[in-house]
């Protein structure tokens, strides 16, 4: 064999059994070995060996799974494809290896083609798991989701007889499997070894980057001001969804726990032509936020991001479109991406997500305020806990010149969330395992209560039999959360976690998985078709 097998007696094992979340593996859930693959041949041999030996395989590229789906594999093997970093470009196809990490992909594609994938901001996230979950980032409002540009996928599957098969999957060859690979989540049917993209969009020539912090002190005893602040943001994002002039604007609105001291707002902006000739959307957002909150640009740290630029530009700068807000830095796109490309420290973490189609409700704001300012208010261990609100919509939701001719109304992907204007990621980080229960309980209670009034079973349930005309579009499979298997009340009628992530496509995607993984080789807690079974009638299935 040519792949490298690292067993428990190897000095590398204790490090490589973990990914980018120190909570995993759980006690007693260690894999028997890690198979490090340097080529597609290696990956094929490693998978074939695992199947023949009856060892459960889990797959790792960058290692950023939020749950223990890869690292928790007692007695099984982790197939590591992080060395599959090849990148090639021709006139019609950009080919990227599944082991390539975001930052390496950005740098190399820019050098070769001047292009910029609309993918994630965390530098060390692996392409393998990021793209198959849908993939989005700071250019997605301008250029759509990563899977909207996907042309084909190379992957290894296991046939009925147990033989590993290589496949090139596209819209005309195994079209159903191609659909699953465009947003269905990783690890469901095989080992992805590379992605083929249509020629990707040109990188912006210039971007503006503004990092602001709004001290919590002005909101802590003034909930109405906090309410107005959040609604100003939500109102802007709802209107921006249908305004193409705003599509080059992306924000990371960091609603931190009060122990962090400041609420953060990171803005990257370029106009629809990739420059700064029209900066009005940036000015309008800053004006809306500053009309309510008093902010500062002098800061070097934001929870959930890590180091950010210490803006020493105390005066406004003039560009073709006018005077930029004070503190705005002008960057080449690549260096702006490098600046916000933070994965943070490798700690213990818990995460949740929700897609929102509308502005914040009073109930949601009341719960946000309560858990961010009143629960564990003086506990500095929550200084890294936050709800990050990412701007969404734009070219993700609408036909636009910047999104490759993709029509969301004729969506052939498994990324079904095409009506939302905000995407929320609930996050909490800590280092001491003795604090696990405290952090997990805080985030779980927080999340369930946010969605108690307008969601279903404590979750942001999408349009369905259980929740007609919902204001939510469910959750992002790239941010998996095992609490969603049951929601707040296990056994709730008509509730099914699969519908929460995949909407009406769930039954179709399960059937595709079973077709291409007939021996159920690829199984984990939230793989397609995982238990618990449906509890009542659902859209898209009986």
Coordinates of C-alpha atoms in Angstrom, one line a residue:
X1 CA 0.0 0.0 0.0
X2 CA 1.2 3.5 -0.7
X3 CA -1.1 5.5 1.7
X4 CA 0.4 6.1 5.2
X5 CA -1.4 4.2 8.0
X6 CA -1.0 6.0 11.4
X7 CA -2.0 3.7 14.3
X8 CA -2.3 4.4 18.0
X9 CA 1.3 3.6 18.7
X10 CA 2.5 6.2 16.3
X11 CA 3.6 9.5 17.8
X12 CA 1.5 11.4 15.3
X13 CA -1.7 9.6 16.2
X14 CA -2.9 11.7 19.2
X15 CA -2.6 14.9 17.1
X16 CA -4.1 13.5 13.9
X17 CA -7.1 11.8 15.4
X18 CA -8.4 15.3 16.1
X19 CA -9.8 18.0 13.8
X20 CA -10.5 21.7 14.3
X21 CA -12.6 21.2 17.4
X22 CA -10.9 19.9 20.5
X23 CA -14.2 18.4 21.8
X24 CA -13.7 15.5 19.4
X25 CA -13.1 12.6 19.5
X26 CA -15.3 11.8 22.5
X27 CA -13.9 9.5 25.2
X28 CA -13.7 6.0 23.8
X29 CA -14.6 7.0 20.2
X30 CA -11.0 7.1 18.8
X31 CA -10.5 5.7 15.3
X32 CA -8.2 2.7 15.1
X33 CA -6.0 4.5 12.5
X34 CA -5.7 7.5 10.2
X35 CA -4.9 6.7 6.5
X36 CA -3.0 9.7 5.0
X37 CA -3.5 9.7 1.2
X38 CA -1.1 11.5 -1.1
X39 CA -2.9 10.7 -4.4
X40 CA -6.3 9.6 -5.7
X41 CA -4.8 6.1 -6.1
X42 CA -3.9 6.2 -2.4
X43 CA -7.5 7.2 -1.5
X44 CA -8.9 4.5 -3.6
X45 CA -6.7 1.9 -2.0
X46 CA -7.4 3.2 1.5
X47 CA -11.1 3.0 1.0
X48 CA -10.9 -0.4 -0.6
X49 CA -8.9 -1.7 2.3
X50 CA -11.4 -0.3 4.8
X51 CA -14.4 -1.8 3.0
X52 CA -12.7 -5.2 2.7
X53 CA -11.7 -5.2 6.4
X54 CA -15.1 -4.1 7.5
X55 CA -13.8 -0.9 9.0
X56 CA -16.1 2.1 9.0
X57 CA -14.5 5.0 7.0
X58 CA -14.9 8.6 7.8
X59 CA -13.4 11.3 5.5
X60 CA -11.3 14.4 6.4
X61 CA -10.0 17.2 4.2
X62 CA -9.6 20.3 6.4
X63 CA -11.0 18.8 9.6
X64 CA -13.6 21.6 10.4
X65 CA -16.6 19.4 11.1
X66 CA -18.6 21.1 13.9
X67 CA -19.7 17.8 15.3
X68 CA -17.8 14.5 15.8
X69 CA -18.8 13.0 12.5
X70 CA -15.2 12.3 11.4
X71 CA -13.2 12.1 14.6
X72 CA -15.8 9.9 16.5
X73 CA -15.2 6.6 14.7
X74 CA -14.5 3.9 17.3
X75 CA -12.6 1.0 15.7
X76 CA -12.9 2.6 12.2
X77 CA -10.5 4.5 10.1
X78 CA -10.2 8.2 9.1
X79 CA -9.3 8.7 5.5
X80 CA -7.3 11.9 5.3
X81 CA -7.3 13.5 1.8
X82 CA -5.6 16.7 2.8
X83 CA -2.7 16.1 0.4
X84 CA -5.0 16.1 -2.6
X85 CA -4.3 19.8 -3.3
X86 CA -3.8 19.7 -7.1
X87 CA -5.0 22.7 -9.0
X88 CA -5.2 22.9 -12.8
X89 CA -6.8 25.4 -15.1
X90 CA -7.8 25.3 -18.8
X91 CA -10.1 27.4 -20.9
X92 CA -13.3 25.7 -19.7
X93 CA -12.6 24.1 -16.4
X94 CA -10.9 25.0 -13.1
X95 CA -10.0 21.8 -11.2
X96 CA -9.4 22.0 -7.4
X97 CA -8.4 19.1 -5.2
X98 CA -10.6 18.2 -2.3
X99 CA -7.6 18.7 0.2
X100 CA -6.9 22.2 -0.9
X101 CA -7.6 24.7 1.9
X102 CA -9.5 28.0 1.2
X103 CA -6.5 30.3 1.4
X104 CA -4.3 28.2 -0.9
X105 CA -7.1 28.0 -3.4
X106 CA -7.6 31.7 -3.3
X107 CA -4.0 32.5 -3.8
X108 CA -3.3 30.0 -6.6
X109 CA -6.5 30.7 -8.6
X110 CA -5.8 34.4 -8.4
X111 CA -2.2 34.0 -9.6
X112 CA -3.3 31.7 -12.5
X113 CA -6.5 33.3 -13.6
X114 CA -7.2 36.5 -11.6
X115 CA -10.4 34.8 -10.3
X116 CA -12.1 34.7 -6.9
X117 CA -14.3 31.8 -5.8
X118 CA -17.4 32.9 -3.8
X119 CA -16.3 30.6 -1.0
X120 CA -15.7 30.7 2.7
X121 CA -13.6 33.2 4.8
X122 CA -11.8 30.7 7.1
X123 CA -8.4 30.1 5.6
X124 CA -7.9 26.5 6.8
X125 CA -11.3 25.0 5.8
X126 CA -10.9 22.2 3.3
X127 CA -12.5 22.4 -0.1
X128 CA -13.7 18.8 0.3
X129 CA -16.3 19.4 2.9
X130 CA -17.0 23.1 2.3
X131 CA -18.1 22.9 -1.3
X132 CA -20.3 19.8 -1.0
X133 CA -22.3 21.6 1.8
X134 CA -23.0 24.5 -0.6
X135 CA -20.2 26.9 0.2
X136 CA -20.6 30.7 0.7
X137 CA -18.5 33.6 1.6
X138 CA -17.8 37.3 1.3
X139 CA -18.5 37.4 -2.5
X140 CA -21.6 35.3 -2.4
X141 CA -24.1 38.1 -2.5
X142 CA -22.3 39.2 -5.7
X143 CA -21.6 35.8 -7.3
X144 CA -23.9 33.2 -5.7
X145 CA -23.0 30.1 -3.8
X146 CA -19.9 28.0 -4.6
X147 CA -22.0 25.1 -5.9
X148 CA -23.7 27.5 -8.4
X149 CA -20.4 27.4 -10.3
X150 CA -19.8 23.7 -10.0
X151 CA -19.3 21.8 -13.3
X152 CA -18.4 18.3 -12.1
X153 CA -17.2 16.3 -9.2
X154 CA -14.6 13.4 -9.0
X155 CA -15.4 10.9 -6.3
X156 CA -15.0 7.4 -5.1
X157 CA -18.1 5.3 -4.4
X158 CA -18.5 1.7 -3.3
X159 CA -20.6 -0.6 -5.5
X160 CA -22.9 -3.4 -4.5
X161 CA -20.1 -6.0 -4.7
X162 CA -17.8 -3.9 -2.4
X163 CA -15.6 -2.6 -5.2
X164 CA -14.5 1.0 -5.1
X165 CA -15.4 2.9 -8.3
X166 CA -14.1 6.1 -9.6
X167 CA -16.7 8.5 -11.0
X168 CA -16.8 11.8 -12.9
X169 CA -20.2 13.2 -12.0
X170 CA -21.9 16.1 -13.8
X171 CA -25.2 17.2 -15.1
X172 CA -25.3 14.6 -17.9
X173 CA -23.5 11.7 -16.1
X174 CA -25.1 10.6 -12.8
X175 CA -27.1 13.8 -12.7
X176 CA -28.9 12.9 -9.6
X177 CA -25.7 12.3 -7.7
X178 CA -24.4 15.6 -9.0
X179 CA -27.4 17.3 -7.5
X180 CA -26.6 15.8 -4.1
X181 CA -23.0 16.9 -4.4
X182 CA -24.2 20.5 -4.8
X183 CA -25.2 21.2 -1.3
X184 CA -26.1 17.8 0.2
X185 CA -23.3 17.7 2.7
X186 CA -20.1 15.7 3.0
X187 CA -19.5 12.1 3.7
X188 CA -22.8 10.8 2.4
X189 CA -22.0 8.7 -0.6
X190 CA -18.2 8.4 -1.0
X191 CA -14.9 10.2 -1.0
X192 CA -14.7 13.4 -3.1
X193 CA -11.2 13.8 -4.6
X194 CA -11.7 17.0 -6.7
X195 CA -14.1 19.6 -7.9
X196 CA -14.4 21.0 -11.4
X197 CA -15.7 24.6 -11.7
X198 CA -16.8 26.7 -14.6
X199 CA -14.4 29.6 -15.1
X200 CA -14.8 31.5 -11.9
X201 CA -15.6 35.3 -11.6
X202 CA -12.9 37.9 -11.8
X203 CA -11.6 39.1 -8.4
X204 CA -12.6 42.7 -7.6
X205 CA -9.9 45.2 -8.4
X206 CA -10.4 47.0 -5.1
X207 CA -12.4 46.5 -1.9
X208 CA -13.1 48.7 1.1
X209 CA -12.8 47.0 4.5
X210 CA -14.3 48.6 7.6
X211 CA -14.2 47.0 11.1
X212 CA -16.4 48.7 13.7
X213 CA -17.1 48.0 17.3
X214 CA -20.1 49.3 19.2
X215 CA -19.6 49.3 23.0
X216 CA -22.1 47.1 24.8
X217 CA -22.3 49.8 27.6
X218 CA -24.7 51.9 25.4
X219 CA -27.2 49.0 25.0
X220 CA -26.9 47.0 28.3
X221 CA -29.4 49.2 30.2
X222 CA -31.3 50.3 27.1
X223 CA -33.0 47.3 25.4
X224 CA -35.1 49.5 23.1
X225 CA -31.9 51.0 21.7
X226 CA -30.6 47.5 21.1
X227 CA -33.9 46.6 19.4
X228 CA -33.6 49.6 17.1
X229 CA -30.0 48.8 16.4
X230 CA -30.8 45.2 15.2
X231 CA -33.8 46.3 13.3
X232 CA -31.7 48.9 11.4
X233 CA -29.4 46.2 10.3
X234 CA -32.2 43.7 9.4
X235 CA -34.1 46.3 7.5
X236 CA -31.1 47.2 5.4
X237 CA -30.4 43.6 4.6
X238 CA -34.0 42.9 3.6
X239 CA -34.1 45.8 1.2
X240 CA -30.6 45.0 -0.1
X241 CA -31.7 41.5 -1.3
X242 CA -33.4 43.0 -4.4
X243 CA -31.0 45.9 -5.0
X244 CA -28.1 44.8 -7.3
X245 CA -26.1 47.9 -6.4
X246 CA -25.6 46.4 -2.9
X247 CA -24.6 42.9 -4.0
X248 CA -20.9 43.6 -3.5
X249 CA -21.5 44.4 0.2
X250 CA -20.9 41.6 2.7
X251 CA -21.1 41.9 6.5
X252 CA -20.3 39.9 9.6
X253 CA -22.4 41.4 12.3
X254 CA -21.1 40.0 15.6
X255 CA -23.6 40.0 18.4
X256 CA -21.2 39.1 21.2
X257 CA -21.8 38.2 24.8
X258 CA -21.6 41.3 27.0
X259 CA -18.4 40.0 28.6
X260 CA -16.6 40.7 25.3
X261 CA -17.3 44.4 25.7
X262 CA -18.2 45.3 22.2
X263 CA -20.6 44.3 19.4
X264 CA -18.6 44.0 16.1
X265 CA -19.4 44.8 12.5
X266 CA -17.1 43.8 9.7
X267 CA -17.9 45.1 6.3
X268 CA -16.2 44.2 3.0
X269 CA -17.5 46.3 0.1
X270 CA -16.9 46.4 -3.6
X271 CA -19.3 47.8 -6.2
X272 CA -21.0 45.5 -8.8
X273 CA -18.1 46.2 -11.2
X274 CA -15.4 45.2 -8.7
X275 CA -14.3 48.7 -7.8
X276 CA -15.2 51.7 -5.6
X277 CA -16.9 54.0 -8.1
X278 CA -20.2 53.6 -6.3
X279 CA -19.8 53.5 -2.5
X280 CA -23.4 54.6 -1.6
X281 CA -24.4 51.1 -0.3
X282 CA -21.5 51.2 2.2
X283 CA -22.3 54.8 3.2
X284 CA -26.0 53.9 3.7
X285 CA -25.3 50.9 5.9
X286 CA -22.8 52.7 8.1
X287 CA -25.3 55.6 8.4
X288 CA -28.1 53.3 9.4
X289 CA -26.0 51.7 12.1
X290 CA -24.3 54.8 13.4
X291 CA -27.6 56.6 13.7
X292 CA -28.5 54.3 16.5
X293 CA -25.2 53.1 18.0
X294 CA -22.0 54.9 18.8
X295 CA -19.1 53.0 17.3
X296 CA -15.4 53.1 17.0
X297 CA -12.9 51.7 14.4
X298 CA -10.0 51.3 16.8
X299 CA -9.9 47.6 17.7
X300 CA -7.7 44.6 17.0
X301 CA -9.8 41.6 18.1
X302 CA -13.3 40.3 17.5
X303 CA -14.7 37.0 18.9
X304 CA -15.3 34.4 16.2
X305 CA -12.8 36.1 13.9
X306 CA -9.6 36.7 15.8
X307 CA -7.2 39.5 14.9
X308 CA -8.6 42.2 12.7
X309 CA -6.9 45.3 11.4
X310 CA -6.1 48.0 13.9
X311 CA -7.5 50.9 11.8
X312 CA -5.3 53.9 12.2
X313 CA -7.0 55.8 9.4
X314 CA -8.6 58.5 11.5
X315 CA -9.9 60.6 8.6
X316 CA -12.0 59.7 5.6
X317 CA -10.4 58.7 2.3
X318 CA -11.6 59.9 -1.0
X319 CA -12.2 57.4 -3.9
X320 CA -13.9 57.8 -7.2
X321 CA -17.3 57.4 -5.5
X322 CA -16.6 60.0 -2.8
X323 CA -15.4 60.0 0.8
X324 CA -15.3 56.6 2.6
X325 CA -16.4 56.3 6.2
X326 CA -13.7 57.1 8.7
X327 CA -11.5 54.1 9.5
X328 CA -12.1 52.4 6.1
X329 CA -9.1 50.7 4.7
X330 CA -8.7 50.2 0.9
X331 CA -7.3 46.8 -0.1
X332 CA -6.6 44.7 -3.1
X333 CA -9.1 41.9 -2.9
X334 CA -6.6 39.2 -2.1
X335 CA -5.1 41.1 0.8
X336 CA -8.5 41.9 2.2
X337 CA -9.4 38.2 2.1
X338 CA -6.1 37.5 3.9
X339 CA -7.0 40.1 6.6
X340 CA -10.4 38.6 7.4
X341 CA -9.3 35.0 6.7
X342 CA -9.4 33.9 10.4
X343 CA -10.2 30.4 11.6
X344 CA -9.4 31.4 15.2
X345 CA -7.7 29.1 17.7
X346 CA -8.3 25.4 17.8
X347 CA -10.5 25.2 20.9
X348 CA -13.6 23.5 22.1
X349 CA -16.8 24.8 20.4
X350 CA -20.5 24.4 19.8
X351 CA -22.5 25.8 16.9
X352 CA -26.0 26.3 15.6
X353 CA -27.4 28.0 12.5
X354 CA -30.5 29.5 11.1
X355 CA -31.6 31.2 7.8
X356 CA -33.9 34.2 8.2
X357 CA -36.2 35.5 5.4
X358 CA -37.2 38.7 7.3
X359 CA -36.1 41.3 9.8
X360 CA -35.8 40.4 13.5
X361 CA -39.0 40.1 15.5
X362 CA -39.4 41.7 19.0
X363 CA -39.4 38.2 20.5
X364 CA -36.2 37.3 18.8
X365 CA -34.5 40.5 20.0
X366 CA -35.8 40.1 23.5
X367 CA -34.2 36.6 23.7
X368 CA -31.0 37.8 22.1
X369 CA -30.7 40.6 24.6
X370 CA -31.5 38.3 27.6
X371 CA -28.9 35.6 26.7
X372 CA -26.2 38.1 25.6
X373 CA -26.5 40.5 28.5
X374 CA -28.2 38.8 31.5
X375 CA -27.3 35.1 31.4
X376 CA -23.7 34.5 32.7
X377 CA -23.4 38.3 32.5
X378 CA -20.2 38.5 34.6
X379 CA -18.6 35.2 33.4
X380 CA -15.6 36.1 31.3
X381 CA -15.6 32.5 30.0
X382 CA -18.3 33.7 27.6
X383 CA -16.2 36.5 26.0
X384 CA -15.8 34.3 22.9
X385 CA -19.6 33.5 22.6
X386 CA -21.7 35.3 20.0
X387 CA -24.3 35.2 17.4
X388 CA -22.8 36.1 14.0
X389 CA -25.3 37.5 11.5
X390 CA -24.0 37.2 8.0
X391 CA -25.5 39.1 5.2
X392 CA -27.2 36.9 2.6
X393 CA -29.4 37.0 -0.5
X394 CA -28.5 39.0 -3.6
X395 CA -27.1 36.7 -6.3
X396 CA -27.8 33.7 -4.1
X397 CA -31.5 34.4 -4.4
X398 CA -31.9 36.2 -7.8
X399 CA -30.7 36.0 -11.4
X400 CA -27.8 38.4 -11.7
X401 CA -25.1 39.0 -14.2
X402 CA -22.4 38.1 -11.6
X403 CA -23.7 34.6 -10.8
X404 CA -22.8 32.6 -13.9
X405 CA -26.3 32.7 -15.4
X406 CA -27.5 30.6 -12.5
X407 CA -31.3 30.8 -12.0
X408 CA -32.3 30.2 -8.3
X409 CA -35.9 29.8 -9.5
X410 CA -34.7 26.7 -11.5
X411 CA -32.5 25.5 -8.7
X412 CA -30.8 22.2 -9.6
X413 CA -28.7 22.1 -6.4
X414 CA -29.4 20.6 -3.0
X415 CA -28.8 24.1 -1.4
X416 CA -32.5 25.0 -1.1
X417 CA -32.3 28.2 0.9
X418 CA -32.8 30.8 -1.7
X419 CA -35.1 33.3 0.0
X420 CA -33.2 34.3 3.1
X421 CA -31.6 37.7 3.7
X422 CA -29.6 36.8 6.8
X423 CA -27.7 33.7 7.9
X424 CA -27.0 33.3 11.6
X425 CA -24.3 31.2 13.2
X426 CA -24.6 30.8 17.0
X427 CA -21.1 30.1 18.4
X428 CA -19.5 29.5 21.8
X429 CA -15.8 28.7 22.4
X430 CA -13.9 27.6 25.4
X431 CA -10.8 25.6 26.4
X432 CA -11.5 23.6 29.6
X433 CA -13.5 20.4 29.1
X434 CA -14.9 20.9 32.6
X435 CA -16.9 23.8 31.0
X436 CA -18.5 21.7 28.3
X437 CA -21.9 21.4 29.9
X438 CA -22.2 25.0 30.8
X439 CA -21.5 26.3 27.3
X440 CA -23.6 23.6 25.5
X441 CA -26.6 24.3 27.7
X442 CA -26.3 28.1 27.4
X443 CA -26.3 27.8 23.6
X444 CA -29.0 25.2 23.4
X445 CA -31.4 27.1 25.7
X446 CA -30.6 30.3 23.9
X447 CA -31.3 28.9 20.4
X448 CA -34.5 27.1 21.4
X449 CA -36.0 30.2 23.0
X450 CA -35.1 32.5 20.0
X451 CA -37.3 30.2 17.8
X452 CA -39.9 29.4 20.4
X453 CA -42.5 31.9 19.1
X454 CA -42.2 31.7 15.3
X455 CA -40.3 28.5 14.7
X456 CA -41.3 24.9 15.3
X457 CA -40.0 22.7 18.1
X458 CA -37.5 25.4 19.1
X459 CA -36.0 25.4 15.6
X460 CA -36.1 27.7 12.5
X461 CA -38.3 25.2 10.7
X462 CA -38.9 26.0 7.0
X463 CA -42.2 26.1 5.0
X464 CA -43.8 22.7 5.6
X465 CA -46.9 20.9 6.9
X466 CA -45.6 21.6 10.4
X467 CA -44.9 25.3 9.7
X468 CA -46.8 26.8 6.7
X469 CA -45.5 30.2 5.6
X470 CA -42.5 30.1 7.9
X471 CA -40.3 33.2 8.3
X472 CA -37.3 30.8 8.4
X473 CA -35.5 28.6 5.9
X474 CA -34.1 26.1 8.3
X475 CA -30.4 25.4 9.0
X476 CA -27.1 25.0 7.0
X477 CA -25.8 21.5 6.7
X478 CA -22.3 23.0 6.7
X479 CA -22.9 23.9 10.3
X480 CA -24.3 20.5 11.5
X481 CA -25.9 20.3 15.0
X482 CA -27.0 17.0 16.5
X483 CA -29.5 18.8 18.7
X484 CA -31.6 19.3 15.5
X485 CA -32.2 15.5 15.3
X486 CA -35.0 15.9 17.8
X487 CA -35.4 19.6 18.4
X488 CA -36.5 20.9 21.8
X489 CA -39.2 18.3 22.3
X490 CA -38.2 14.8 21.1
X491 CA -41.2 13.1 19.4
X492 CA -42.9 16.3 18.2
X493 CA -45.4 15.5 15.5
X494 CA -44.5 16.3 11.9
X495 CA -40.9 17.3 13.0
X496 CA -38.0 15.9 11.0
X497 CA -34.4 17.1 11.1
X498 CA -33.9 16.3 7.3
X499 CA -36.6 18.8 6.3
X500 CA -34.9 21.4 8.5
X501 CA -31.8 21.2 6.4
X502 CA -33.0 20.1 3.0
X503 CA -36.7 21.2 2.8
X504 CA -38.8 19.2 0.4
X505 CA -35.7 17.6 -1.2
X506 CA -35.0 15.3 1.8
X507 CA -36.7 12.1 0.5
X508 CA -35.2 12.6 -2.9
X509 CA -31.7 13.0 -1.6
X510 CA -32.1 10.0 0.7
X511 CA -33.0 7.9 -2.3
X512 CA -30.0 9.1 -4.2
X513 CA -27.7 8.3 -1.3
X514 CA -29.1 4.7 -1.1
X515 CA -28.6 4.3 -4.9
X516 CA -24.9 5.2 -4.8
X517 CA -24.1 3.8 -1.3
X518 CA -26.1 0.5 -1.4
X519 CA -24.0 -1.1 1.3
X520 CA -24.4 1.8 3.7
X521 CA -20.7 2.3 4.0
X522 CA -21.0 6.0 4.7
X523 CA -23.0 6.5 7.9
X524 CA -22.9 9.1 10.7
X525 CA -25.4 10.7 13.0
X526 CA -26.8 13.2 10.4
X527 CA -26.0 11.4 7.2
X528 CA -28.9 11.3 4.8
X529 CA -31.5 8.8 5.9
X530 CA -30.3 8.9 9.5
X531 CA -32.7 8.2 12.4
X532 CA -34.9 9.2 14.0
X533 CA -37.5 8.4 11.3
X534 CA -40.2 10.8 10.2
X535 CA -43.0 11.2 12.7
X536 CA -45.7 12.5 10.5
X537 CA -46.6 13.7 7.0
X538 CA -44.1 16.1 5.3
X539 CA -43.9 18.0 2.1
X540 CA -42.2 16.1 -0.6
X541 CA -43.0 12.7 0.9
X542 CA -45.8 10.6 2.4

